[in-house]
Coordinates of C-alpha atoms in Angstrom, one line a residue:
X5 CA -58.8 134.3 -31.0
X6 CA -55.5 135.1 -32.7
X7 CA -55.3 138.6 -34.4
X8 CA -52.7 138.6 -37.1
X9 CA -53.2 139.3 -40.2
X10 CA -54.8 137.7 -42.8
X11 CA -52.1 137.9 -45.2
X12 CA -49.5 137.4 -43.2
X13 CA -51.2 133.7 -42.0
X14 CA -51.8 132.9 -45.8
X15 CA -48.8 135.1 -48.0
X16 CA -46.2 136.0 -45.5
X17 CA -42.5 134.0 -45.4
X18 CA -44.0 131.7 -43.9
X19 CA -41.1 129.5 -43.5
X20 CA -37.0 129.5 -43.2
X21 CA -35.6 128.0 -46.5
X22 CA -32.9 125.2 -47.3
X23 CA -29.8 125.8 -45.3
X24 CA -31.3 128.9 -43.8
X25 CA -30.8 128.4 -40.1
X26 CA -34.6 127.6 -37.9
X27 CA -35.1 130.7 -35.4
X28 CA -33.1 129.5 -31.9
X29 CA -34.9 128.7 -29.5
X30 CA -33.7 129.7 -25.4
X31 CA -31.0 127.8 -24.9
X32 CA -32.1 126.6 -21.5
X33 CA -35.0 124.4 -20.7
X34 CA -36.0 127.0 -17.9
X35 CA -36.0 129.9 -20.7
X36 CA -37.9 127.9 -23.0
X37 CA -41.6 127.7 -21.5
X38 CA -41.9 132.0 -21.2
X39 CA -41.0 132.0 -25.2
X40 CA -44.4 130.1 -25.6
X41 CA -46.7 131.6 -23.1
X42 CA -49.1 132.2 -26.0
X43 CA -48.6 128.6 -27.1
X44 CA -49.7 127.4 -23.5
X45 CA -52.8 129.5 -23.7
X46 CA -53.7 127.6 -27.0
X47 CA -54.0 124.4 -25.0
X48 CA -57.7 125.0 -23.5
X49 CA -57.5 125.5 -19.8
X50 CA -54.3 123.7 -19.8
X51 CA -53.0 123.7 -15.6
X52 CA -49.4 125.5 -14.8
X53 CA -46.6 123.1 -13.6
X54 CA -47.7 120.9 -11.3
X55 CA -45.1 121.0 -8.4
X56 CA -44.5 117.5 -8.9
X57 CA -44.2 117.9 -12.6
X58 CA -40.5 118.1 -13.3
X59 CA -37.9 116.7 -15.6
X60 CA -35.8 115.4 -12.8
X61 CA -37.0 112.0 -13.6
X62 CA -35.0 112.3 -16.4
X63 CA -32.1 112.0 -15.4
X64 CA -32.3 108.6 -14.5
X65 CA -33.0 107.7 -18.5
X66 CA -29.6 106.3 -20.6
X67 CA -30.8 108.6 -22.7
X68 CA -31.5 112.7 -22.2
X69 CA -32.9 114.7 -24.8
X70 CA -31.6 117.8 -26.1
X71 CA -33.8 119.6 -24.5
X72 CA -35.1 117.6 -21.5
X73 CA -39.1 116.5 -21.4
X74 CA -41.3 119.0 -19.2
X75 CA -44.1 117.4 -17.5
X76 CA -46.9 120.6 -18.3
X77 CA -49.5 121.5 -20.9
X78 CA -47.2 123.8 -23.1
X79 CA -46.8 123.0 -26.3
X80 CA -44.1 123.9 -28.0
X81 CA -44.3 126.2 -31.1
X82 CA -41.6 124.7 -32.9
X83 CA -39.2 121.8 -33.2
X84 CA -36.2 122.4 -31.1
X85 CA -32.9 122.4 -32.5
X86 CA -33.1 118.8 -33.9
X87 CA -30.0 116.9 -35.6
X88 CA -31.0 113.5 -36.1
X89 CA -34.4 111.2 -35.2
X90 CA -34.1 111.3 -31.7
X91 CA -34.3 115.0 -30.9
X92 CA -37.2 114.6 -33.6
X93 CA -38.9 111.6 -31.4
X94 CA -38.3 114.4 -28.0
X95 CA -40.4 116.9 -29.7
X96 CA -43.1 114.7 -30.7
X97 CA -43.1 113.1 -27.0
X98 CA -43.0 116.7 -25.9
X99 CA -46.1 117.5 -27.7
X100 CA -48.1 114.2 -26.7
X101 CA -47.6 115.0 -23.4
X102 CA -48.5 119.1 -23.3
X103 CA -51.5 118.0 -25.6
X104 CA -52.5 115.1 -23.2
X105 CA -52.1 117.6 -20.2
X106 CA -55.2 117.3 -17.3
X107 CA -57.9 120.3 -18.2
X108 CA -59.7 119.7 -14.8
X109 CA -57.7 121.0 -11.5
X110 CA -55.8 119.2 -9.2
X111 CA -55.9 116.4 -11.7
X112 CA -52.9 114.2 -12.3
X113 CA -51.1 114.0 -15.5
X114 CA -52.8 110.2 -16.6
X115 CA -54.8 109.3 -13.5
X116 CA -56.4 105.6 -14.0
X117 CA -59.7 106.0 -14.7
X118 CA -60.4 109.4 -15.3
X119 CA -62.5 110.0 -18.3
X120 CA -62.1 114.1 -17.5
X121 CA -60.7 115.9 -21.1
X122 CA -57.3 116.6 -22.0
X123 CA -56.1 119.9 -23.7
X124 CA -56.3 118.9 -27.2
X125 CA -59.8 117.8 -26.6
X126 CA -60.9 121.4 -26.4
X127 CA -59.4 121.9 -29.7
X128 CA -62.0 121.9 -32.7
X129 CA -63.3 119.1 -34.3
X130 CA -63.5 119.0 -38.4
X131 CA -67.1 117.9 -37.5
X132 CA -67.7 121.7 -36.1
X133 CA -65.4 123.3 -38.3
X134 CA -67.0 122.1 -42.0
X135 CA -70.7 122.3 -41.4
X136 CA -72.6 120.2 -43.7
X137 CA -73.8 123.1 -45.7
X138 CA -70.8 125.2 -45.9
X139 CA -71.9 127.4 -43.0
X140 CA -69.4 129.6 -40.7
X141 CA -68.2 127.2 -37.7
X142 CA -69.3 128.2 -34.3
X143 CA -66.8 130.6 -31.8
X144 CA -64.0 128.7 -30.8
X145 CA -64.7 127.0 -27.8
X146 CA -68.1 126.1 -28.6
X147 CA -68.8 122.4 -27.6
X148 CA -70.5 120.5 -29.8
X149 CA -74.2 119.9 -29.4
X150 CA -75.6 116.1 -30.0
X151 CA -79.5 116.4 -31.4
X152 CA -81.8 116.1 -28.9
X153 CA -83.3 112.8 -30.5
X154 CA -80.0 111.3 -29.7
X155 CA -79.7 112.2 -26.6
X156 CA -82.9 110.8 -25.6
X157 CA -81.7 107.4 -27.2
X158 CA -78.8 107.4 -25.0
X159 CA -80.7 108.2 -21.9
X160 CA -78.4 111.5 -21.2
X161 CA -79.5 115.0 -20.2
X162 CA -78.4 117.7 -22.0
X163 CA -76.1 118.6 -19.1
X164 CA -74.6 115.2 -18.7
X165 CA -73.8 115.2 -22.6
X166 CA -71.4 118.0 -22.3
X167 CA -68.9 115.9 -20.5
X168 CA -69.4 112.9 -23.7
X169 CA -67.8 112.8 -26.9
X170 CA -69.7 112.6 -29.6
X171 CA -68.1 109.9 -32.2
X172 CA -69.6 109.5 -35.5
X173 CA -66.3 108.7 -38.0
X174 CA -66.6 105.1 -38.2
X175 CA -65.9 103.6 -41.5
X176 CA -64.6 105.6 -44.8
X177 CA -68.1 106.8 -45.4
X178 CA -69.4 107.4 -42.0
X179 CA -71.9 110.2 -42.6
X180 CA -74.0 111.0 -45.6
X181 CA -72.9 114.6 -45.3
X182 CA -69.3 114.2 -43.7
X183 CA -66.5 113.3 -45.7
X184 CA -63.5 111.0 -45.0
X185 CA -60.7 112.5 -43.5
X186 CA -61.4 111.2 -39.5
X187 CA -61.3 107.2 -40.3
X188 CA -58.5 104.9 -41.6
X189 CA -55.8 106.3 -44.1
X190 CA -57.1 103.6 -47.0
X191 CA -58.4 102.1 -48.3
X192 CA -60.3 104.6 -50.4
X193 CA -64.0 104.4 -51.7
X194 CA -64.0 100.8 -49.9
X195 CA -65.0 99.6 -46.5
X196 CA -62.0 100.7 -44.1
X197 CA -63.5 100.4 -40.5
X198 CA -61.5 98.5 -37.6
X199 CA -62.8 95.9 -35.8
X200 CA -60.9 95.2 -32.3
X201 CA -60.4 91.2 -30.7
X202 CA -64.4 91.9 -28.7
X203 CA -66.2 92.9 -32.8
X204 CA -66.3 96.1 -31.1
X205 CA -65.9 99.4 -33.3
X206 CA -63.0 101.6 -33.6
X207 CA -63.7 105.6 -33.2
X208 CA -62.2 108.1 -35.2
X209 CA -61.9 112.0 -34.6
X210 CA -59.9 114.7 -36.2
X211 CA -59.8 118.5 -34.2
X212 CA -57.4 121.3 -35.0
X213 CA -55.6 124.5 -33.2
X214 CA -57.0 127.3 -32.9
X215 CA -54.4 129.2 -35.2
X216 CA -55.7 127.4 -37.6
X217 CA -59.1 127.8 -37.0
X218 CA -58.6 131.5 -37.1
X219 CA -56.7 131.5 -40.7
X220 CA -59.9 128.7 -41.9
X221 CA -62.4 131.1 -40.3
X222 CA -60.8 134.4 -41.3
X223 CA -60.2 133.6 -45.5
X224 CA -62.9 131.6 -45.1
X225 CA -61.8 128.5 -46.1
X226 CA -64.3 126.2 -44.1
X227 CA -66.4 125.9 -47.3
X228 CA -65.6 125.1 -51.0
X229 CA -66.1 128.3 -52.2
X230 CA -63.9 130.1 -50.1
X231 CA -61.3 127.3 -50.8
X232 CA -61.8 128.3 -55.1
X233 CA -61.8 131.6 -54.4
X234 CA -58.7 131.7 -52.5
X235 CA -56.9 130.4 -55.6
X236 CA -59.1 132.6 -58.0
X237 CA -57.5 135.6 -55.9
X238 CA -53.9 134.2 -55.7
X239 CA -53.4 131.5 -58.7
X240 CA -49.9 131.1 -58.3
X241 CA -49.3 131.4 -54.8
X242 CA -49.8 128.1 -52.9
X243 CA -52.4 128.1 -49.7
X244 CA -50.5 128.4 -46.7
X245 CA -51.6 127.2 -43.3
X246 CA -50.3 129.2 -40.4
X247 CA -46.4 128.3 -38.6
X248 CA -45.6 127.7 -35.2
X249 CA -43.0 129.9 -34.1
X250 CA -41.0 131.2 -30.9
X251 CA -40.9 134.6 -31.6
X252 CA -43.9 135.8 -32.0
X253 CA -45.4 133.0 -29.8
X254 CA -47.7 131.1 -31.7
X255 CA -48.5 127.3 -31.9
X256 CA -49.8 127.3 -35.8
X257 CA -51.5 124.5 -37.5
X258 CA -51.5 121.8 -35.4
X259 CA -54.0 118.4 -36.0
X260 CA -54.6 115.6 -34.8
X261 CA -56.5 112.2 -35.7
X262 CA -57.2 110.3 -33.0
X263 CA -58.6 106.5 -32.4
X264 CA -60.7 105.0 -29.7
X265 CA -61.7 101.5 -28.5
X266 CA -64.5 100.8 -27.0
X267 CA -64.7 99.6 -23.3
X268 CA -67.2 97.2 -22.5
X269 CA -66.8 96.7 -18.6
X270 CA -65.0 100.5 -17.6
X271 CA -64.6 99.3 -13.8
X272 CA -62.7 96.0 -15.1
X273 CA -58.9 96.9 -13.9
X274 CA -57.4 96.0 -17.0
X275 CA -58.7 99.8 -18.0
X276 CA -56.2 101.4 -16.1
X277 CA -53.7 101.2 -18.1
X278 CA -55.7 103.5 -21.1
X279 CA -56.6 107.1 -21.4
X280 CA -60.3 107.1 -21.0
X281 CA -63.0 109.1 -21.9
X282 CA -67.5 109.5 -21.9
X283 CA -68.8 109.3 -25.6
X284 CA -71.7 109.0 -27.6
X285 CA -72.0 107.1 -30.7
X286 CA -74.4 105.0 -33.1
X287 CA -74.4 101.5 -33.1
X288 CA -73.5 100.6 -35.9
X289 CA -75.9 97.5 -36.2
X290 CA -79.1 99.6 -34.3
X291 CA -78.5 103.1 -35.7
X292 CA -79.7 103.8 -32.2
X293 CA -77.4 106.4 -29.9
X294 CA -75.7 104.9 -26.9
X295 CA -73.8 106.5 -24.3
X296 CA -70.5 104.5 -23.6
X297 CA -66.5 104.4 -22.3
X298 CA -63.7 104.7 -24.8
X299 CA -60.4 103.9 -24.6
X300 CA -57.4 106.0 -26.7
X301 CA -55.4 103.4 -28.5
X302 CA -54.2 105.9 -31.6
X303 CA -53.2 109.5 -31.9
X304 CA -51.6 111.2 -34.9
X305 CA -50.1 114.8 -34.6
X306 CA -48.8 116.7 -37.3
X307 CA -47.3 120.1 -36.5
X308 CA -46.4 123.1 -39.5
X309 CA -44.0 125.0 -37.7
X310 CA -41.0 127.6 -38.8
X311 CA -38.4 125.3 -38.9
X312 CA -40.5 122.6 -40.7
X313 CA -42.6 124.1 -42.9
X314 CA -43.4 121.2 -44.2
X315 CA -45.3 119.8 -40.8
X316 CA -43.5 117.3 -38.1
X317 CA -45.6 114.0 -38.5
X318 CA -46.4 112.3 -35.0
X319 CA -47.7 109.1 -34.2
X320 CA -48.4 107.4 -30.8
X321 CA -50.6 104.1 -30.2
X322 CA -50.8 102.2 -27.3
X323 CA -48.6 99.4 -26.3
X324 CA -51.3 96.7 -26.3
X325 CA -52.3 97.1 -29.6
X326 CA -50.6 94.9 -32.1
X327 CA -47.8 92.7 -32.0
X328 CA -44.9 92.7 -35.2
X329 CA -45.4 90.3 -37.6
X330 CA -42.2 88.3 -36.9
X331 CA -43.3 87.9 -33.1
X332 CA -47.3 87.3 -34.2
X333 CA -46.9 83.3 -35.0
X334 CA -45.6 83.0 -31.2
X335 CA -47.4 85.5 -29.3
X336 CA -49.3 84.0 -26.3
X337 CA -50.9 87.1 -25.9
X338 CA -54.2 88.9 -26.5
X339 CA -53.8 92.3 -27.8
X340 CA -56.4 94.6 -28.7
X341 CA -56.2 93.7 -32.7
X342 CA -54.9 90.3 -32.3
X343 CA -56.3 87.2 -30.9
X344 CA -53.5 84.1 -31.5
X345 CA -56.9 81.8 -31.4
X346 CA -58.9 83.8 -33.9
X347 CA -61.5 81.6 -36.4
X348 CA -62.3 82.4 -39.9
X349 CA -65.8 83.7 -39.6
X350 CA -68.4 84.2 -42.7
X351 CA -70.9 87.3 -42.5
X352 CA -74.1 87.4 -44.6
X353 CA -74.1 90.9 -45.8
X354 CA -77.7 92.3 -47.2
X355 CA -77.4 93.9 -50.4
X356 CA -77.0 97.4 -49.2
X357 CA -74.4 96.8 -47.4
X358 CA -72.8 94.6 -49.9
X359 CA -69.1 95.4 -51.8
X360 CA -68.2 94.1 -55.0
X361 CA -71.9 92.3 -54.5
X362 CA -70.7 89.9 -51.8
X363 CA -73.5 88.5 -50.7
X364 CA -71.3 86.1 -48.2
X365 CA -68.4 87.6 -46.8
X366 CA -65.4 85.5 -45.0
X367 CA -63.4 87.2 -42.6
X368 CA -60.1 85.5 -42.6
X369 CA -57.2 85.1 -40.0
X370 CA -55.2 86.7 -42.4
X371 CA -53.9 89.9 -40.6
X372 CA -54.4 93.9 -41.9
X373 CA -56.7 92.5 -44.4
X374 CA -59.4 95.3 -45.0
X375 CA -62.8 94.6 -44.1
X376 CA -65.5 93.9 -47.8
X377 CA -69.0 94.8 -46.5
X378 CA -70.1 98.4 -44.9
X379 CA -71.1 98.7 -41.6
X380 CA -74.2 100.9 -41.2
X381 CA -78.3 100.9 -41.5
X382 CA -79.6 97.7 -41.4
X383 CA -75.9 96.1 -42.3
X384 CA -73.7 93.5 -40.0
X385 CA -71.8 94.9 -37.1
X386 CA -67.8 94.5 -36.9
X387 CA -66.0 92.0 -36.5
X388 CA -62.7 91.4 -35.5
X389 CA -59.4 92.1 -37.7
X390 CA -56.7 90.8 -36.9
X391 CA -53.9 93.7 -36.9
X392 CA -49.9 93.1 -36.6
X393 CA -46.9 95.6 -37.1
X394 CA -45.2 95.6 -40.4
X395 CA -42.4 97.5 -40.2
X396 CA -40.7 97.5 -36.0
X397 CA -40.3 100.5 -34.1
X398 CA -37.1 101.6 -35.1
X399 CA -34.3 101.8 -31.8
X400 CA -34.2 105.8 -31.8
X401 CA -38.1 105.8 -31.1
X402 CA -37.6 103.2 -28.5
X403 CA -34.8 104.5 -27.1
X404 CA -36.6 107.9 -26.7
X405 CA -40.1 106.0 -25.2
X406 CA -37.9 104.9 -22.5
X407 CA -36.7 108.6 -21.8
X408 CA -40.2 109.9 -21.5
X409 CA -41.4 106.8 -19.7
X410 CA -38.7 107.1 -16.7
X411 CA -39.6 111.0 -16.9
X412 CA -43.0 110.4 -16.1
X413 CA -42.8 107.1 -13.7
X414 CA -41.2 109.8 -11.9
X415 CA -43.4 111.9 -11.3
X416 CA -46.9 109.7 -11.9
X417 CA -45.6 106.5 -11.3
X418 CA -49.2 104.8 -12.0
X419 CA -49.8 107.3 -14.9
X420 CA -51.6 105.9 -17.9
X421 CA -49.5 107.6 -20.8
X422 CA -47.1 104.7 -19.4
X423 CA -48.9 103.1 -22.0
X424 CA -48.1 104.3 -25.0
X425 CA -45.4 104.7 -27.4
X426 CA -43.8 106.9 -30.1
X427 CA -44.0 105.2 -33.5
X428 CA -42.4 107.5 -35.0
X429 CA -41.8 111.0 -35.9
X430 CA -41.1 112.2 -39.5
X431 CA -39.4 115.4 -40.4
X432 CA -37.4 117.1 -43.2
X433 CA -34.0 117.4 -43.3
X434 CA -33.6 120.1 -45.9
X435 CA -37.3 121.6 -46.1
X436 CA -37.7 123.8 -48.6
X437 CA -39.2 127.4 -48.6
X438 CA -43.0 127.9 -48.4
X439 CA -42.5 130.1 -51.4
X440 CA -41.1 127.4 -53.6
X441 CA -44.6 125.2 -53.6
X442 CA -46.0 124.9 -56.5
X443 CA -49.8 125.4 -56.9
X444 CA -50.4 121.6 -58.0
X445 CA -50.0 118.5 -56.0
X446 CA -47.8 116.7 -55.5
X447 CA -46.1 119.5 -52.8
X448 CA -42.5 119.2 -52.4
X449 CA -41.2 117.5 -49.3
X450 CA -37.5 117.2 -49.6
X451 CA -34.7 114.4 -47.5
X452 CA -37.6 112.7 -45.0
X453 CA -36.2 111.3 -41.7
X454 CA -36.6 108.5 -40.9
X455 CA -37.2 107.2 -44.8
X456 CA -39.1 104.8 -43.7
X457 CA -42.5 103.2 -43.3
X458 CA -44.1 104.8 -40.1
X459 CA -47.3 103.1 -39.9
X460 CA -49.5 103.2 -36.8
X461 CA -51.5 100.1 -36.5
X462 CA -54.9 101.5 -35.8
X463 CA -54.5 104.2 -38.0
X464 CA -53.4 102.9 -41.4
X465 CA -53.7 99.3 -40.4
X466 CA -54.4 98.6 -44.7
X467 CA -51.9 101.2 -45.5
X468 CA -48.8 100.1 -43.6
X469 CA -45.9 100.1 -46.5
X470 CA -45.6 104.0 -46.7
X471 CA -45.2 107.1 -45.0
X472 CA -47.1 110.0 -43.8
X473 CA -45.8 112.3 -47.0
X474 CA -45.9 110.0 -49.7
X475 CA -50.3 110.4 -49.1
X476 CA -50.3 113.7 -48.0
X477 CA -48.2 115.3 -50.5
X478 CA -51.2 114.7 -52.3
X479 CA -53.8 116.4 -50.2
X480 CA -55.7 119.3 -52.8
X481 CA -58.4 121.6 -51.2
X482 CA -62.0 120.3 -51.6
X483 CA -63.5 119.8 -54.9
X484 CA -60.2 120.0 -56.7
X485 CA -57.5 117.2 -57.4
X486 CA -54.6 119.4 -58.7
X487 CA -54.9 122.4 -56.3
X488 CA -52.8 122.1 -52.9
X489 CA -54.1 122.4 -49.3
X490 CA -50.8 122.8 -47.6
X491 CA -50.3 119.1 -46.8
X492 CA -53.7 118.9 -45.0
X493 CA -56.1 116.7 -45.8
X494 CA -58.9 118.1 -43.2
X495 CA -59.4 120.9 -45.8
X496 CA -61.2 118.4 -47.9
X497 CA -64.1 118.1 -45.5
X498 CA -65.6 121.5 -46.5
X499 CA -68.4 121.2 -48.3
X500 CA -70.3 123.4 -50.8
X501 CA -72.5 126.5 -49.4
X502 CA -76.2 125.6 -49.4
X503 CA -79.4 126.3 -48.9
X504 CA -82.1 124.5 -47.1
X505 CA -80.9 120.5 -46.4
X506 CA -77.3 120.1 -48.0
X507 CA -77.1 116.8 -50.4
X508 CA -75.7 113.7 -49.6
X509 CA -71.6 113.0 -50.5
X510 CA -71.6 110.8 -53.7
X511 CA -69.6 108.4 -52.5
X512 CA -69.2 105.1 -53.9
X513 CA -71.3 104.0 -51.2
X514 CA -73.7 106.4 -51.4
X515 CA -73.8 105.7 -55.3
X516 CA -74.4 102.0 -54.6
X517 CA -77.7 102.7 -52.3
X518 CA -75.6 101.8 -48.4
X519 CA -77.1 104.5 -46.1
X520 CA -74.0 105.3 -43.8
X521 CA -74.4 106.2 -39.9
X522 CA -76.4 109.0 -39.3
X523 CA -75.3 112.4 -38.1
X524 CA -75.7 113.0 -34.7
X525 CA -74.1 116.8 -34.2
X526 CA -76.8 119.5 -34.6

């Protein structure tokens, strides 16, 4: 557990200001990791350096970064000195590939087939953090527990559970008493689940540092009253989520969304080529629990630190996933979202799982067309949307995949992070003082680089003609649509303290009588 101040995480400067210089990091790459040994012990059990595990792979890349990509689970506090979009694109990769570090021992960095967690995994899920009735979260740490009744659905001991993820974000409305921040970025108050090419589900989860679990824990901010009352206490001060920084040592808020696929035949070699993990989910068409393989196909990180106060915004997805929309009317291929011999297919939706009362549903071949019925109790299961890229990776992001791809082959030349690809990685070029932010949305997020769409395909597949900021300058705590939450729209999820069983959300699904998926977390 961290043990600054209160005050300092929510009050202090939290941030240099325009044209003020960002604290230096060392100025060699064999300096750096010692500045962030507190960082490193943020990543949950992360291993040292393997002895394979160094950046001499780089050098074989056209391109080197600034500060050249480490092969080991520390994550760096802050953005490095960064001049332009491809030091940007090196921090993200550095990230990804500290936060995708082995936990187990001995274990290579992207083994095929190992389902065994990564660092960020041991980071806490929203599920944990905003109990349903406004409770304090467990210790950090805690894994989560999956209800007995479950786990006899899914045939799994208690024991054997602890190595599963338990998925339950589904759809926009995937829980009667969880909110919507772990699924699709739109559409809003309207079906917004993913379907892949097999009418398999996609997974969504959303987990955060543990520097910012302390400052949620400490002001108390994992429930909607202590969200008010921090603005009844400090009405014209702006909530402030803590900074990653080099001196002192400290990651900061750091989240991530993340999306999984599942894998229906795990031994089937094709699987090699994807992060894998255990889970533990509801069928969407049973309700029933079932143990099963995922595969990672998404993974957003956004990162507050000193010299971006106003977050670095991360995206990754794997290669396989969609193809651009020029190339889709030629592709031969079968991605995971797109099928070049997909068929119209009508659904008969019962009424409570109807929207806009359509009883008959078409699912065209039209691509990044969001799905019209819910998926849930009693309703249809997925089927398959067709997905393609609207806007390219730009050339700095590719140019900067191919550096951390020649860095790894290097060293894990069968690794499955071989896979997967920066979109894109958005920063500000003049961002302005935490103390300048006014306490009403929108927040203030000056000169973004690149200013550009950055979609990621299986993360805003129906929201692909924007970037990160222009949604999440608009992110409010919970129960409030003019007060600020610093950018982060996790803080929503709180929910109201209560006693005895908390009340369902009132959605718009809710409101029209769909019973979502039910919760499954004790």
């Amino acid at each position: 557990m961290s043990s600054r101040p209160l005050m300092l995480a929510l009050l202090g400067p939290l941030a240099c200001g325009a044209g003020q210089e960002p604290a230096e990091p060392a100025s060699t790459p064999r300096e750096q990791p010692p500045a962030a040994k507190k960082a490193d012990a943020k990543a949950p059990e992360a291993k040292a350096p393997d002895a394979r595990a160094t950046a001499a792979g780089a050098s074989a890349s056209a391109y080197q970064c600034a500060v050249p990509l480490a092969l080991n689970g520390t994550v760096p506090p802050d953005i490095y000195p960064h001049n332009n979009d491809r030091d940007a694109n090196c921090f993200g990769w550095q990230e990804f590939i500290a936060l995708n570090w082995p936990v187990a021992s001995g274990a290579g960095f992207g083994d095929p087939g190992d389902t065994g967690p990564v660092a960020w995994q041991g980071y806490m899920s929203s599920n944990q953090l905003f109990r349903p009735d406004g409770s304090a979260p467990p210790p950090w740490g805690t894994p989560p527990t999956i209800t007995p009744e479950c786990l006899a659905e899914a045939g799994l001991t208690a024991a054997a559970a602890r190595a599963a993820v338990p998925l339950t974000m589904s759809t926009k409305f995937s829980s009667e008493f969880e909110s919507s921040d772990g699924q699709q970025a739109a559409p809003r108050n309207a079906p917004a689940w993913l379907g892949d090419v097999r009418g398999n589900n996609v997974w969504y989860e959303v987990r955060v540092s543990e520097d910012e679990y302390d400052t949620i824990v400490q002001s108390q901010l994992y429930n909607r009253d202590g969200q008010a009352a921090y603005y009844q206490k400090n009405p014209s001060t702006a909530l402030a989520l803590p900074i990653g920084t080099f001196q002192p040592s400290e990651v900061g808020a750091l989240e991530l969304k993340a999306a999984w696929m599942e894998v229906p035949n795990p031994d089937d070699a094709q699987w090699n080529r994807y992060k894998l993990a255990q889970a533990v989910v509801v069928d969407p068409a049973t309700q029933k629990c079932q143990a099963l393989t995922v595969a990672l196909v998404g993974l957003h990180i956004i990162h507050k630190t000193q010299a971006q106060p106003t977050w670095v915004w991360a995206t990754f997805e794997h290669v396989d996933n969609a193809p651009d929309v020029a190339d889709a009317a030629t592709t031969q291929k079968v991605w995971n979202f797109y099928d070049p011999s997909c068929q119209p297919r009508t659904v008969q939706v019962p009424a409570a799982c109807q929207y806009n009362d359509q009883a008959s549903v078409t699912v065209s071949c039209d691509a990044n067309l969001p799905p019209q019925y819910w998926i849930g109790d009693g309703c249809p299961a997925p089927t398959p949307i067709r997905v393609t890229r609207l806007a390219p990776i730009d050339s700095d992001s590719q140019t900067v995949n191919q550096t951390a791809w020649t860095t790894i082959r290097a060293a894990y030349p069968d690794s499955v992070w071989l896979n997967y690809q920066v979109v894109a990685v958005q920063w500000s070029t003049n961002p302005p003082p935490q103390s300048s932010q006014p306490v009403s949305v929108p927040q203030v997020f000056n000169s973004p680089s690149p200013d550009s769409n950055l979609a990621n395909t299986v993360l805003e597949t129906y929201d692909q003609r924007s970037k990160c900021i222009d949604c999440h300058q608009y992110a409010t705590i919970s129960g409030s649509t003019t007060l600020p939450s610093d950018f982060s729209f996790a803080l929503q999820d709180a929910q109201p303290v209560t006693t005895g069983k908390p009340k369902p959300l009132k959605t718009a699904a809710v409101k029209a009588g769909y019973r979502p998926l039910r919760r499954i977390i004790e």
